[in-house]
Amino acid sequence: MSQLDVFSLDGRVAIIPGGGGAIGSAMAKALVGAGARVAIVDQTEEKAEAAAAPIRAAGGDVLALGADVTNEADCERAVAATVERFGRLDIIVNAVGGGAGRVLFDAEAYPRDAWDWIMELNLRSTLLATQAAVKAMIAAGHGGRVLNISSVRATLGINAGYSAYVAAKGAISSLTRQWATEWAKHGITVNAIAPTFVDTPQVAMLLDDPAFKAGIVGRIPLGRVGGTDDLTGAAIFFCSAASSFVTGQILGIDGGLTATQ
Ligand SMILES: NC(=O)c1ccc[n+]([C@@H]2O[C@H](COP(=O)([O-])OP(=O)(O)OC[C@H]3O[C@@H](n4cnc5c(N)ncnc54)[C@H](O)[C@@H]3O)[C@@H](O)[C@H]2O)c1
């Protein structure tokens, strides 16, 4: 018996919508490394499989599923396929989202279609996937873990056309607290991580601009943007027994950025 056993995910089953993406695939690899079996869900089975294949080749038990998690029926289907394959569901990590850098507009003229797209990608995806997963957790009666991905943008404005994204991430943080409150009676904890910029293809366009990157890094006390591996330790903590008495919390993973505000 080791003190590290509280972080073990042996016997646990996780579903990761967006698991084919940069952060989601790092989460999938980390949870498998901690002992979980994982269903990776992405827009197409091919995209999910591309993330699943290397984890499977390294010995992990991973299922790849194609589903549109902004669609209720797809979410129900993905959860059912996960339970059918692995026999249970303990954890959902919501890793679908982003898009902000593709729709930067002045606040006074923020277009409705861009607003709706960001809300759907970030907020509706998290809502519908979580509802489907949590219904299964409640029915099974053995508790569970929900981990959302918010952002420092939930609390910090940025002078760069981010209206829809800050609104969506603010809502994710609020929902994290609301769901924690409602689902505690089922033994389900709900937490979120709130990263600053993480070096991923989604934000490459922004970070490729030296002036923009210097502005961001200059405000981060630890002097760099994040990497996907900076997020995985917290994910294992929030998805394991180590965080049994922690719920409704938003953990900044931001190199100290929010500490300076
Ligand atoms: N990259 C960053 O700097 C950063 C910083 C803070 C927070 N985040 C958040 O982390 C999360 C993941 O970001 P990322 O950089 O890994 O993005 P990503 O684009 O690499 O990953 C998102 C994945 O979700 C999938 N997806 C999109 N819509 C879907 C749908 N309807 N159904 C199923 N799958 C769908 C995409 O195909 C993609 O694989 C997002 O919520 C993002 O806002 C990212």
PDB file of C-alpha atoms and ligand atoms in Angstrom:
ATOM      1  CA  MET A   1       0.000   0.000   0.000  1.00  0.00           C
ATOM      2  CA  SER A   2       1.503   3.277  -1.108  1.00  0.00           C
ATOM      3  CA  GLN A   3       0.427   6.809  -0.300  1.00  0.00           C
ATOM      4  CA  LEU A   4       0.219   7.283  -4.080  1.00  0.00           C
ATOM      5  CA  ASP A   5      -2.658   4.761  -4.283  1.00  0.00           C
ATOM      6  CA  VAL A   6      -5.134   7.627  -3.708  1.00  0.00           C
ATOM      7  CA  PHE A   7      -4.258   8.821  -7.205  1.00  0.00           C
ATOM      8  CA  SER A   8      -4.838   5.421  -8.792  1.00  0.00           C
ATOM      9  CA  LEU A   9      -7.620   5.070 -11.346  1.00  0.00           C
ATOM     10  CA  ASP A  10      -7.453   1.270 -11.415  1.00  0.00           C
ATOM     11  CA  GLY A  11     -10.902  -0.104 -12.196  1.00  0.00           C
ATOM     12  CA  ARG A  12     -12.248   3.308 -13.207  1.00  0.00           C
ATOM     13  CA  VAL A  13     -13.765   4.139 -16.590  1.00  0.00           C
ATOM     14  CA  ALA A  14     -13.601   7.598 -18.148  1.00  0.00           C
ATOM     15  CA  ILE A  15     -15.225   9.206 -21.173  1.00  0.00           C
ATOM     16  CA  ILE A  16     -13.406  12.127 -22.782  1.00  0.00           C
ATOM     17  CA  PRO A  17     -15.372  14.174 -25.317  1.00  0.00           C
ATOM     18  CA  GLY A  18     -12.758  16.049 -27.349  1.00  0.00           C
ATOM     19  CA  GLY A  19     -10.259  13.308 -26.517  1.00  0.00           C
ATOM     20  CA  GLY A  20      -8.947  13.548 -30.071  1.00  0.00           C
ATOM     21  CA  GLY A  21      -7.783  17.130 -29.464  1.00  0.00           C
ATOM     22  CA  ALA A  22      -4.535  18.474 -28.054  1.00  0.00           C
ATOM     23  CA  ILE A  23      -5.563  18.712 -24.404  1.00  0.00           C
ATOM     24  CA  GLY A  24      -8.106  15.851 -24.503  1.00  0.00           C
ATOM     25  CA  SER A  25      -5.592  13.368 -25.905  1.00  0.00           C
ATOM     26  CA  ALA A  26      -3.054  14.324 -23.216  1.00  0.00           C
ATOM     27  CA  MET A  27      -5.802  13.779 -20.612  1.00  0.00           C
ATOM     28  CA  ALA A  28      -6.646  10.376 -22.104  1.00  0.00           C
ATOM     29  CA  LYS A  29      -3.022   9.273 -22.000  1.00  0.00           C
ATOM     30  CA  ALA A  30      -2.658  10.476 -18.406  1.00  0.00           C
ATOM     31  CA  LEU A  31      -5.824   8.789 -17.129  1.00  0.00           C
ATOM     32  CA  VAL A  32      -4.824   5.527 -18.813  1.00  0.00           C
ATOM     33  CA  GLY A  33      -1.382   5.892 -17.244  1.00  0.00           C
ATOM     34  CA  ALA A  34      -3.086   6.190 -13.858  1.00  0.00           C
ATOM     35  CA  GLY A  35      -4.991   2.945 -14.487  1.00  0.00           C
ATOM     36  CA  ALA A  36      -8.279   3.972 -16.120  1.00  0.00           C
ATOM     37  CA  ARG A  37      -9.968   2.534 -19.172  1.00  0.00           C
ATOM     38  CA  VAL A  38     -10.992   5.395 -21.449  1.00  0.00           C
ATOM     39  CA  ALA A  39     -13.504   6.136 -24.207  1.00  0.00           C
ATOM     40  CA  ILE A  40     -12.168   8.860 -26.476  1.00  0.00           C
ATOM     41  CA  VAL A  41     -15.008  10.699 -28.217  1.00  0.00           C
ATOM     42  CA  ASP A  42     -14.445  13.082 -31.094  1.00  0.00           C
ATOM     43  CA  GLN A  43     -16.279  14.429 -34.117  1.00  0.00           C
ATOM     44  CA  THR A  44     -15.318  11.419 -36.195  1.00  0.00           C
ATOM     45  CA  GLU A  45     -14.301   7.931 -35.178  1.00  0.00           C
ATOM     46  CA  GLU A  46     -11.138   8.433 -37.254  1.00  0.00           C
ATOM     47  CA  LYS A  47     -10.101  11.457 -35.190  1.00  0.00           C
ATOM     48  CA  ALA A  48     -10.821   9.596 -31.947  1.00  0.00           C
ATOM     49  CA  GLU A  49      -8.937   6.556 -33.215  1.00  0.00           C
ATOM     50  CA  ALA A  50      -5.880   8.657 -34.130  1.00  0.00           C
ATOM     51  CA  ALA A  51      -5.574   9.594 -30.454  1.00  0.00           C
ATOM     52  CA  ALA A  52      -6.521   6.121 -29.215  1.00  0.00           C
ATOM     53  CA  ALA A  53      -4.074   4.138 -31.371  1.00  0.00           C
ATOM     54  CA  PRO A  54      -0.800   5.184 -29.688  1.00  0.00           C
ATOM     55  CA  ILE A  55      -2.308   4.724 -26.217  1.00  0.00           C
ATOM     56  CA  ARG A  56      -3.573   1.271 -27.189  1.00  0.00           C
ATOM     57  CA  ALA A  57      -0.178   0.415 -28.721  1.00  0.00           C
ATOM     58  CA  ALA A  58       1.366   1.241 -25.326  1.00  0.00           C
ATOM     59  CA  GLY A  59      -0.996  -1.255 -23.661  1.00  0.00           C
ATOM     60  CA  GLY A  60      -3.943   0.971 -22.694  1.00  0.00           C
ATOM     61  CA  ASP A  61      -7.557  -0.159 -22.962  1.00  0.00           C
ATOM     62  CA  VAL A  62      -9.114   2.606 -25.053  1.00  0.00           C
ATOM     63  CA  LEU A  63     -12.309   2.851 -27.083  1.00  0.00           C
ATOM     64  CA  ALA A  64     -12.618   5.340 -29.967  1.00  0.00           C
ATOM     65  CA  LEU A  65     -16.055   6.767 -30.713  1.00  0.00           C
ATOM     66  CA  GLY A  66     -17.310   9.298 -33.243  1.00  0.00           C
ATOM     67  CA  ALA A  67     -20.070  11.583 -31.925  1.00  0.00           C
ATOM     68  CA  ASP A  68     -21.214  15.193 -32.125  1.00  0.00           C
ATOM     69  CA  VAL A  69     -21.512  16.158 -28.473  1.00  0.00           C
ATOM     70  CA  THR A  70     -23.622  19.199 -29.301  1.00  0.00           C
ATOM     71  CA  ASN A  71     -26.299  16.641 -30.147  1.00  0.00           C
ATOM     72  CA  GLU A  72     -28.218  14.950 -27.324  1.00  0.00           C
ATOM     73  CA  ALA A  73     -28.774  11.616 -29.059  1.00  0.00           C
ATOM     74  CA  ASP A  74     -25.077  11.351 -29.953  1.00  0.00           C
ATOM     75  CA  CYS A  75     -24.130  11.964 -26.309  1.00  0.00           C
ATOM     76  CA  GLU A  76     -26.529   9.272 -25.083  1.00  0.00           C
ATOM     77  CA  ARG A  77     -25.168   6.888 -27.706  1.00  0.00           C
ATOM     78  CA  ALA A  78     -21.528   7.544 -26.741  1.00  0.00           C
ATOM     79  CA  VAL A  79     -22.238   6.996 -23.050  1.00  0.00           C
ATOM     80  CA  ALA A  80     -24.193   3.796 -23.794  1.00  0.00           C
ATOM     81  CA  ALA A  81     -21.344   2.469 -25.973  1.00  0.00           C
ATOM     82  CA  THR A  82     -18.835   3.238 -23.199  1.00  0.00           C
ATOM     83  CA  VAL A  83     -20.894   1.434 -20.547  1.00  0.00           C
ATOM     84  CA  GLU A  84     -21.523  -1.467 -22.889  1.00  0.00           C
ATOM     85  CA  ARG A  85     -17.820  -1.876 -23.620  1.00  0.00           C
ATOM     86  CA  PHE A  86     -16.389  -1.279 -20.140  1.00  0.00           C
ATOM     87  CA  GLY A  87     -19.341  -2.145 -17.869  1.00  0.00           C
ATOM     88  CA  ARG A  88     -19.402   1.153 -15.973  1.00  0.00           C
ATOM     89  CA  LEU A  89     -18.699   4.884 -16.129  1.00  0.00           C
ATOM     90  CA  ASP A  90     -16.970   6.844 -13.361  1.00  0.00           C
ATOM     91  CA  ILE A  91     -15.420   9.937 -14.932  1.00  0.00           C
ATOM     92  CA  ILE A  92     -16.133  12.504 -17.626  1.00  0.00           C
ATOM     93  CA  VAL A  93     -13.486  14.992 -18.727  1.00  0.00           C
ATOM     94  CA  ASN A  94     -15.006  17.632 -21.003  1.00  0.00           C
ATOM     95  CA  ALA A  95     -12.306  18.598 -23.491  1.00  0.00           C
ATOM     96  CA  VAL A  96     -14.407  19.964 -26.360  1.00  0.00           C
ATOM     97  CA  GLY A  97     -14.160  23.711 -26.788  1.00  0.00           C
ATOM     98  CA  GLY A  98     -12.003  26.643 -27.760  1.00  0.00           C
ATOM     99  CA  GLY A  99     -12.335  28.446 -31.074  1.00  0.00           C
ATOM    100  CA  ALA A 100     -11.827  31.943 -29.643  1.00  0.00           C
ATOM    101  CA  GLY A 101      -8.880  32.854 -31.827  1.00  0.00           C
ATOM    102  CA  ARG A 102     -10.944  32.212 -34.965  1.00  0.00           C
ATOM    103  CA  VAL A 103     -13.694  34.692 -34.101  1.00  0.00           C
ATOM    104  CA  LEU A 104     -12.112  37.847 -32.703  1.00  0.00           C
ATOM    105  CA  PHE A 105     -14.494  40.808 -32.992  1.00  0.00           C
ATOM    106  CA  ASP A 106     -14.976  44.101 -31.175  1.00  0.00           C
ATOM    107  CA  ALA A 107     -17.414  43.713 -28.300  1.00  0.00           C
ATOM    108  CA  GLU A 108     -19.867  46.332 -29.595  1.00  0.00           C
ATOM    109  CA  ALA A 109     -20.266  44.464 -32.890  1.00  0.00           C
ATOM    110  CA  TYR A 110     -19.749  40.857 -31.822  1.00  0.00           C
ATOM    111  CA  PRO A 111     -21.625  38.878 -34.525  1.00  0.00           C
ATOM    112  CA  ARG A 112     -24.506  36.667 -33.451  1.00  0.00           C
ATOM    113  CA  ASP A 113     -23.374  33.677 -35.559  1.00  0.00           C
ATOM    114  CA  ALA A 114     -19.882  33.728 -34.030  1.00  0.00           C
ATOM    115  CA  TRP A 115     -21.461  34.062 -30.572  1.00  0.00           C
ATOM    116  CA  ASP A 116     -23.738  31.064 -31.176  1.00  0.00           C
ATOM    117  CA  TRP A 117     -20.872  28.958 -32.535  1.00  0.00           C
ATOM    118  CA  ILE A 118     -18.628  29.598 -29.521  1.00  0.00           C
ATOM    119  CA  MET A 119     -21.517  28.913 -27.117  1.00  0.00           C
ATOM    120  CA  GLU A 120     -22.353  25.684 -28.875  1.00  0.00           C
ATOM    121  CA  LEU A 121     -18.738  24.495 -29.074  1.00  0.00           C
ATOM    122  CA  ASN A 122     -17.871  25.315 -25.459  1.00  0.00           C
ATOM    123  CA  LEU A 123     -21.071  25.383 -23.448  1.00  0.00           C
ATOM    124  CA  ARG A 124     -23.634  23.165 -25.124  1.00  0.00           C
ATOM    125  CA  SER A 125     -21.035  20.428 -25.664  1.00  0.00           C
ATOM    126  CA  THR A 126     -20.169  20.430 -21.963  1.00  0.00           C
ATOM    127  CA  LEU A 127     -23.833  20.535 -20.937  1.00  0.00           C
ATOM    128  CA  LEU A 128     -25.097  17.697 -23.123  1.00  0.00           C
ATOM    129  CA  ALA A 129     -22.143  15.352 -22.685  1.00  0.00           C
ATOM    130  CA  THR A 130     -22.204  15.840 -18.921  1.00  0.00           C
ATOM    131  CA  GLN A 131     -25.959  15.298 -18.670  1.00  0.00           C
ATOM    132  CA  ALA A 132     -25.666  11.976 -20.502  1.00  0.00           C
ATOM    133  CA  ALA A 133     -22.695  10.815 -18.412  1.00  0.00           C
ATOM    134  CA  VAL A 134     -24.108  11.923 -15.072  1.00  0.00           C
ATOM    135  CA  LYS A 135     -27.464  10.221 -15.731  1.00  0.00           C
ATOM    136  CA  ALA A 136     -25.516   6.970 -16.120  1.00  0.00           C
ATOM    137  CA  MET A 137     -23.494   7.667 -12.951  1.00  0.00           C
ATOM    138  CA  ILE A 138     -26.634   8.430 -10.920  1.00  0.00           C
ATOM    139  CA  ALA A 139     -28.360   5.286 -12.230  1.00  0.00           C
ATOM    140  CA  ALA A 140     -25.330   3.145 -11.306  1.00  0.00           C
ATOM    141  CA  GLY A 141     -25.206   4.696  -7.831  1.00  0.00           C
ATOM    142  CA  HIS A 142     -21.447   4.563  -7.262  1.00  0.00           C
ATOM    143  CA  GLY A 143     -20.652   8.278  -7.522  1.00  0.00           C
ATOM    144  CA  GLY A 144     -18.381   9.834 -10.072  1.00  0.00           C
ATOM    145  CA  ARG A 145     -16.152  12.644 -11.216  1.00  0.00           C
ATOM    146  CA  VAL A 146     -16.817  15.492 -13.643  1.00  0.00           C
ATOM    147  CA  LEU A 147     -13.866  17.600 -14.794  1.00  0.00           C
ATOM    148  CA  ASN A 148     -14.551  20.652 -16.931  1.00  0.00           C
ATOM    149  CA  ILE A 149     -12.068  22.837 -18.758  1.00  0.00           C
ATOM    150  CA  SER A 150     -12.657  26.495 -18.082  1.00  0.00           C
ATOM    151  CA  SER A 151      -9.985  29.136 -18.712  1.00  0.00           C
ATOM    152  CA  VAL A 152      -8.365  32.126 -17.062  1.00  0.00           C
ATOM    153  CA  ARG A 153     -10.665  33.976 -19.489  1.00  0.00           C
ATOM    154  CA  ALA A 154     -13.570  33.063 -17.173  1.00  0.00           C
ATOM    155  CA  THR A 155     -12.245  35.713 -14.787  1.00  0.00           C
ATOM    156  CA  LEU A 156      -9.866  37.921 -16.799  1.00  0.00           C
ATOM    157  CA  GLY A 157     -10.836  40.102 -19.723  1.00  0.00           C
ATOM    158  CA  ILE A 158      -8.425  40.450 -22.636  1.00  0.00           C
ATOM    159  CA  ASN A 159      -8.295  43.355 -25.058  1.00  0.00           C
ATOM    160  CA  ALA A 160      -8.550  41.093 -28.116  1.00  0.00           C
ATOM    161  CA  GLY A 161     -12.149  40.449 -29.215  1.00  0.00           C
ATOM    162  CA  TYR A 162     -12.947  37.552 -26.865  1.00  0.00           C
ATOM    163  CA  SER A 163     -16.562  38.407 -25.859  1.00  0.00           C
ATOM    164  CA  ALA A 164     -18.174  35.052 -26.636  1.00  0.00           C
ATOM    165  CA  TYR A 165     -15.347  32.928 -25.257  1.00  0.00           C
ATOM    166  CA  VAL A 166     -15.144  34.755 -21.913  1.00  0.00           C
ATOM    167  CA  ALA A 167     -18.920  34.412 -21.580  1.00  0.00           C
ATOM    168  CA  ALA A 168     -18.829  30.688 -22.362  1.00  0.00           C
ATOM    169  CA  LYS A 169     -15.944  29.985 -19.969  1.00  0.00           C
ATOM    170  CA  GLY A 170     -17.539  32.112 -17.246  1.00  0.00           C
ATOM    171  CA  ALA A 171     -20.617  29.934 -17.641  1.00  0.00           C
ATOM    172  CA  ILE A 172     -18.513  26.747 -17.447  1.00  0.00           C
ATOM    173  CA  SER A 173     -17.062  27.924 -14.128  1.00  0.00           C
ATOM    174  CA  SER A 174     -20.541  28.791 -12.807  1.00  0.00           C
ATOM    175  CA  LEU A 175     -21.953  25.460 -13.956  1.00  0.00           C
ATOM    176  CA  THR A 176     -19.067  23.685 -12.231  1.00  0.00           C
ATOM    177  CA  ARG A 177     -20.171  25.191  -8.904  1.00  0.00           C
ATOM    178  CA  GLN A 178     -23.882  24.609  -9.628  1.00  0.00           C
ATOM    179  CA  TRP A 179     -23.435  20.970 -10.628  1.00  0.00           C
ATOM    180  CA  ALA A 180     -21.150  20.357  -7.627  1.00  0.00           C
ATOM    181  CA  THR A 181     -23.944  21.599  -5.403  1.00  0.00           C
ATOM    182  CA  GLU A 182     -26.666  19.523  -7.053  1.00  0.00           C
ATOM    183  CA  TRP A 183     -24.778  16.269  -7.582  1.00  0.00           C
ATOM    184  CA  ALA A 184     -22.950  16.011  -4.234  1.00  0.00           C
ATOM    185  CA  LYS A 185     -25.905  13.954  -2.953  1.00  0.00           C
ATOM    186  CA  HIS A 186     -25.032  11.346  -5.592  1.00  0.00           C
ATOM    187  CA  GLY A 187     -21.361  11.240  -4.594  1.00  0.00           C
ATOM    188  CA  ILE A 188     -20.384  12.998  -7.814  1.00  0.00           C
ATOM    189  CA  THR A 189     -17.742  15.712  -7.572  1.00  0.00           C
ATOM    190  CA  VAL A 190     -17.491  18.454 -10.183  1.00  0.00           C
ATOM    191  CA  ASN A 191     -14.371  20.555 -10.635  1.00  0.00           C
ATOM    192  CA  ALA A 192     -12.667  22.532 -13.372  1.00  0.00           C
ATOM    193  CA  ILE A 193      -9.213  23.552 -14.432  1.00  0.00           C
ATOM    194  CA  ALA A 194      -8.669  27.057 -15.755  1.00  0.00           C
ATOM    195  CA  PRO A 195      -5.511  27.185 -17.870  1.00  0.00           C
ATOM    196  CA  THR A 196      -3.906  30.213 -19.405  1.00  0.00           C
ATOM    197  CA  PHE A 197      -2.672  29.790 -22.981  1.00  0.00           C
ATOM    198  CA  VAL A 198      -1.593  26.215 -23.622  1.00  0.00           C
ATOM    199  CA  ASP A 199       0.718  25.623 -26.565  1.00  0.00           C
ATOM    200  CA  THR A 200      -1.684  23.760 -28.884  1.00  0.00           C
ATOM    201  CA  PRO A 201      -2.652  24.018 -32.568  1.00  0.00           C
ATOM    202  CA  GLN A 202      -5.822  25.957 -31.573  1.00  0.00           C
ATOM    203  CA  VAL A 203      -3.838  28.932 -30.293  1.00  0.00           C
ATOM    204  CA  ALA A 204      -0.777  28.572 -32.538  1.00  0.00           C
ATOM    205  CA  MET A 205      -2.046  31.364 -34.780  1.00  0.00           C
ATOM    206  CA  LEU A 206      -2.095  33.783 -31.817  1.00  0.00           C
ATOM    207  CA  LEU A 207       1.151  32.603 -30.238  1.00  0.00           C
ATOM    208  CA  ASP A 208       2.943  32.747 -33.610  1.00  0.00           C
ATOM    209  CA  ASP A 209       2.630  36.537 -33.371  1.00  0.00           C
ATOM    210  CA  PRO A 210       5.781  37.480 -31.391  1.00  0.00           C
ATOM    211  CA  ALA A 211       4.250  40.703 -30.015  1.00  0.00           C
ATOM    212  CA  PHE A 212       1.105  38.901 -28.836  1.00  0.00           C
ATOM    213  CA  LYS A 213       3.122  36.082 -27.274  1.00  0.00           C
ATOM    214  CA  ALA A 214       5.515  38.494 -25.546  1.00  0.00           C
ATOM    215  CA  GLY A 215       2.503  40.341 -24.090  1.00  0.00           C
ATOM    216  CA  ILE A 216       1.034  37.102 -22.724  1.00  0.00           C
ATOM    217  CA  VAL A 217       4.297  35.638 -21.400  1.00  0.00           C
ATOM    218  CA  GLY A 218       5.257  38.971 -19.851  1.00  0.00           C
ATOM    219  CA  ARG A 219       2.208  38.755 -17.579  1.00  0.00           C
ATOM    220  CA  ILE A 220       2.855  35.167 -16.469  1.00  0.00           C
ATOM    221  CA  PRO A 221       5.159  35.048 -13.411  1.00  0.00           C
ATOM    222  CA  LEU A 222       6.572  31.629 -14.360  1.00  0.00           C
ATOM    223  CA  GLY A 223       7.556  33.182 -17.692  1.00  0.00           C
ATOM    224  CA  ARG A 224       6.049  30.798 -20.231  1.00  0.00           C
ATOM    225  CA  VAL A 225       2.727  29.573 -21.618  1.00  0.00           C
ATOM    226  CA  GLY A 226       1.491  26.134 -20.591  1.00  0.00           C
ATOM    227  CA  GLY A 227       2.030  22.763 -22.227  1.00  0.00           C
ATOM    228  CA  THR A 228      -0.564  19.994 -22.291  1.00  0.00           C
ATOM    229  CA  ASP A 229       1.489  18.027 -19.739  1.00  0.00           C
ATOM    230  CA  ASP A 230       1.084  20.906 -17.281  1.00  0.00           C
ATOM    231  CA  LEU A 231      -2.612  19.974 -17.014  1.00  0.00           C
ATOM    232  CA  THR A 232      -2.480  16.227 -16.499  1.00  0.00           C
ATOM    233  CA  GLY A 233      -1.409  16.061 -12.847  1.00  0.00           C
ATOM    234  CA  ALA A 234      -4.403  18.153 -11.861  1.00  0.00           C
ATOM    235  CA  ALA A 235      -6.651  15.964 -14.013  1.00  0.00           C
ATOM    236  CA  ILE A 236      -5.510  12.808 -12.211  1.00  0.00           C
ATOM    237  CA  PHE A 237      -6.041  14.550  -8.862  1.00  0.00           C
ATOM    238  CA  PHE A 238      -9.585  15.664  -9.712  1.00  0.00           C
ATOM    239  CA  CYS A 239     -10.530  12.287 -11.232  1.00  0.00           C
ATOM    240  CA  SER A 240      -9.187  10.148  -8.367  1.00  0.00           C
ATOM    241  CA  ALA A 241      -9.849   9.471  -4.682  1.00  0.00           C
ATOM    242  CA  ALA A 242      -7.185  12.067  -3.863  1.00  0.00           C
ATOM    243  CA  SER A 243      -9.832  14.779  -4.357  1.00  0.00           C
ATOM    244  CA  SER A 244     -12.717  13.041  -2.547  1.00  0.00           C
ATOM    245  CA  PHE A 245     -13.545  16.123  -0.434  1.00  0.00           C
ATOM    246  CA  VAL A 246     -12.968  18.679  -3.202  1.00  0.00           C
ATOM    247  CA  THR A 247     -15.906  19.817  -5.317  1.00  0.00           C
ATOM    248  CA  GLY A 248     -17.044  22.984  -7.057  1.00  0.00           C
ATOM    249  CA  GLN A 249     -13.476  24.231  -7.388  1.00  0.00           C
ATOM    250  CA  ILE A 250     -11.784  25.943 -10.306  1.00  0.00           C
ATOM    251  CA  LEU A 251      -8.017  25.407 -10.305  1.00  0.00           C
ATOM    252  CA  GLY A 252      -5.986  28.008 -12.162  1.00  0.00           C
ATOM    253  CA  ILE A 253      -3.156  26.375 -14.118  1.00  0.00           C
ATOM    254  CA  ASP A 254      -1.662  29.595 -15.306  1.00  0.00           C
ATOM    255  CA  GLY A 255       1.937  30.014 -14.188  1.00  0.00           C
ATOM    256  CA  GLY A 256       0.749  32.509 -11.564  1.00  0.00           C
ATOM    257  CA  LEU A 257      -1.099  34.815 -13.973  1.00  0.00           C
ATOM    258  CA  THR A 258      -4.238  35.188 -11.865  1.00  0.00           C
ATOM    259  CA  ALA A 259      -2.137  35.671  -8.707  1.00  0.00           C
ATOM    260  CA  THR A 260      -0.983  38.987 -10.158  1.00  0.00           C
ATOM    261  CA  GLN A 261      -4.458  40.413 -10.728  1.00  0.00           C
TER     262      GLN A 261
HETATM  263  N1  LIG B   1      -5.323  25.602 -25.938  1.00  0.00           N
HETATM  264  C1  LIG B   1      -5.410  26.560 -25.018  1.00  0.00           C
HETATM  265  O1  LIG B   1      -4.636  27.498 -24.955  1.00  0.00           O
HETATM  266  C2  LIG B   1      -6.504  26.498 -24.001  1.00  0.00           C
HETATM  267  C3  LIG B   1      -6.447  27.336 -22.879  1.00  0.00           C
HETATM  268  C4  LIG B   1      -7.466  27.284 -21.930  1.00  0.00           C
HETATM  269  C5  LIG B   1      -8.520  26.417 -22.126  1.00  0.00           C
HETATM  270  N2  LIG B   1      -8.553  25.626 -23.231  1.00  0.00           N
HETATM  271  C6  LIG B   1      -9.693  24.756 -23.399  1.00  0.00           C
HETATM  272  O2  LIG B   1      -9.297  23.403 -23.459  1.00  0.00           O
HETATM  273  C7  LIG B   1     -10.238  22.676 -24.242  1.00  0.00           C
HETATM  274  C8  LIG B   1      -9.510  21.847 -25.300  1.00  0.00           C
HETATM  275  O3  LIG B   1      -8.743  22.727 -26.085  1.00  0.00           O
HETATM  276  P1  LIG B   1      -7.673  22.180 -27.164  1.00  0.00           P
HETATM  277  O4  LIG B   1      -6.653  23.249 -27.328  1.00  0.00           O
HETATM  278  O5  LIG B   1      -7.263  20.803 -26.818  1.00  0.00           O
HETATM  279  O6  LIG B   1      -8.581  22.159 -28.481  1.00  0.00           O
HETATM  280  P2  LIG B   1      -8.610  21.099 -29.694  1.00  0.00           P
HETATM  281  O7  LIG B   1      -9.319  21.763 -30.813  1.00  0.00           O
HETATM  282  O8  LIG B   1      -7.241  20.554 -29.940  1.00  0.00           O
HETATM  283  O9  LIG B   1      -9.507  19.935 -29.105  1.00  0.00           O
HETATM  284  C9  LIG B   1     -10.899  19.987 -29.094  1.00  0.00           C
HETATM  285  C10 LIG B   1     -11.407  18.684 -29.695  1.00  0.00           C
HETATM  286  O10 LIG B   1     -12.840  18.703 -29.627  1.00  0.00           O
HETATM  287  C11 LIG B   1     -13.336  18.132 -30.831  1.00  0.00           C
HETATM  288  N3  LIG B   1     -14.701  18.613 -31.039  1.00  0.00           N
HETATM  289  C12 LIG B   1     -15.093  19.855 -31.429  1.00  0.00           C
HETATM  290  N4  LIG B   1     -16.427  19.899 -31.533  1.00  0.00           N
HETATM  291  C13 LIG B   1     -16.889  18.661 -31.211  1.00  0.00           C
HETATM  292  C14 LIG B   1     -18.181  18.090 -31.155  1.00  0.00           C
HETATM  293  N5  LIG B   1     -19.278  18.810 -31.431  1.00  0.00           N
HETATM  294  N6  LIG B   1     -18.297  16.795 -30.803  1.00  0.00           N
HETATM  295  C15 LIG B   1     -17.196  16.046 -30.517  1.00  0.00           C
HETATM  296  N7  LIG B   1     -15.937  16.545 -30.543  1.00  0.00           N
HETATM  297  C16 LIG B   1     -15.791  17.843 -30.894  1.00  0.00           C
HETATM  298  C17 LIG B   1     -12.370  18.602 -31.901  1.00  0.00           C
HETATM  299  O11 LIG B   1     -12.452  17.772 -33.049  1.00  0.00           O
HETATM  300  C18 LIG B   1     -11.044  18.508 -31.172  1.00  0.00           C
HETATM  301  O12 LIG B   1     -10.426  17.245 -31.364  1.00  0.00           O
HETATM  302  C19 LIG B   1     -11.220  23.715 -24.791  1.00  0.00           C
HETATM  303  O13 LIG B   1     -12.352  23.782 -23.948  1.00  0.00           O
HETATM  304  C20 LIG B   1     -10.448  24.998 -24.688  1.00  0.00           C
HETATM  305  O14 LIG B   1     -11.285  26.132 -24.589  1.00  0.00           O
HETATM  306  C21 LIG B   1      -7.576  25.636 -24.168  1.00  0.00           C
END
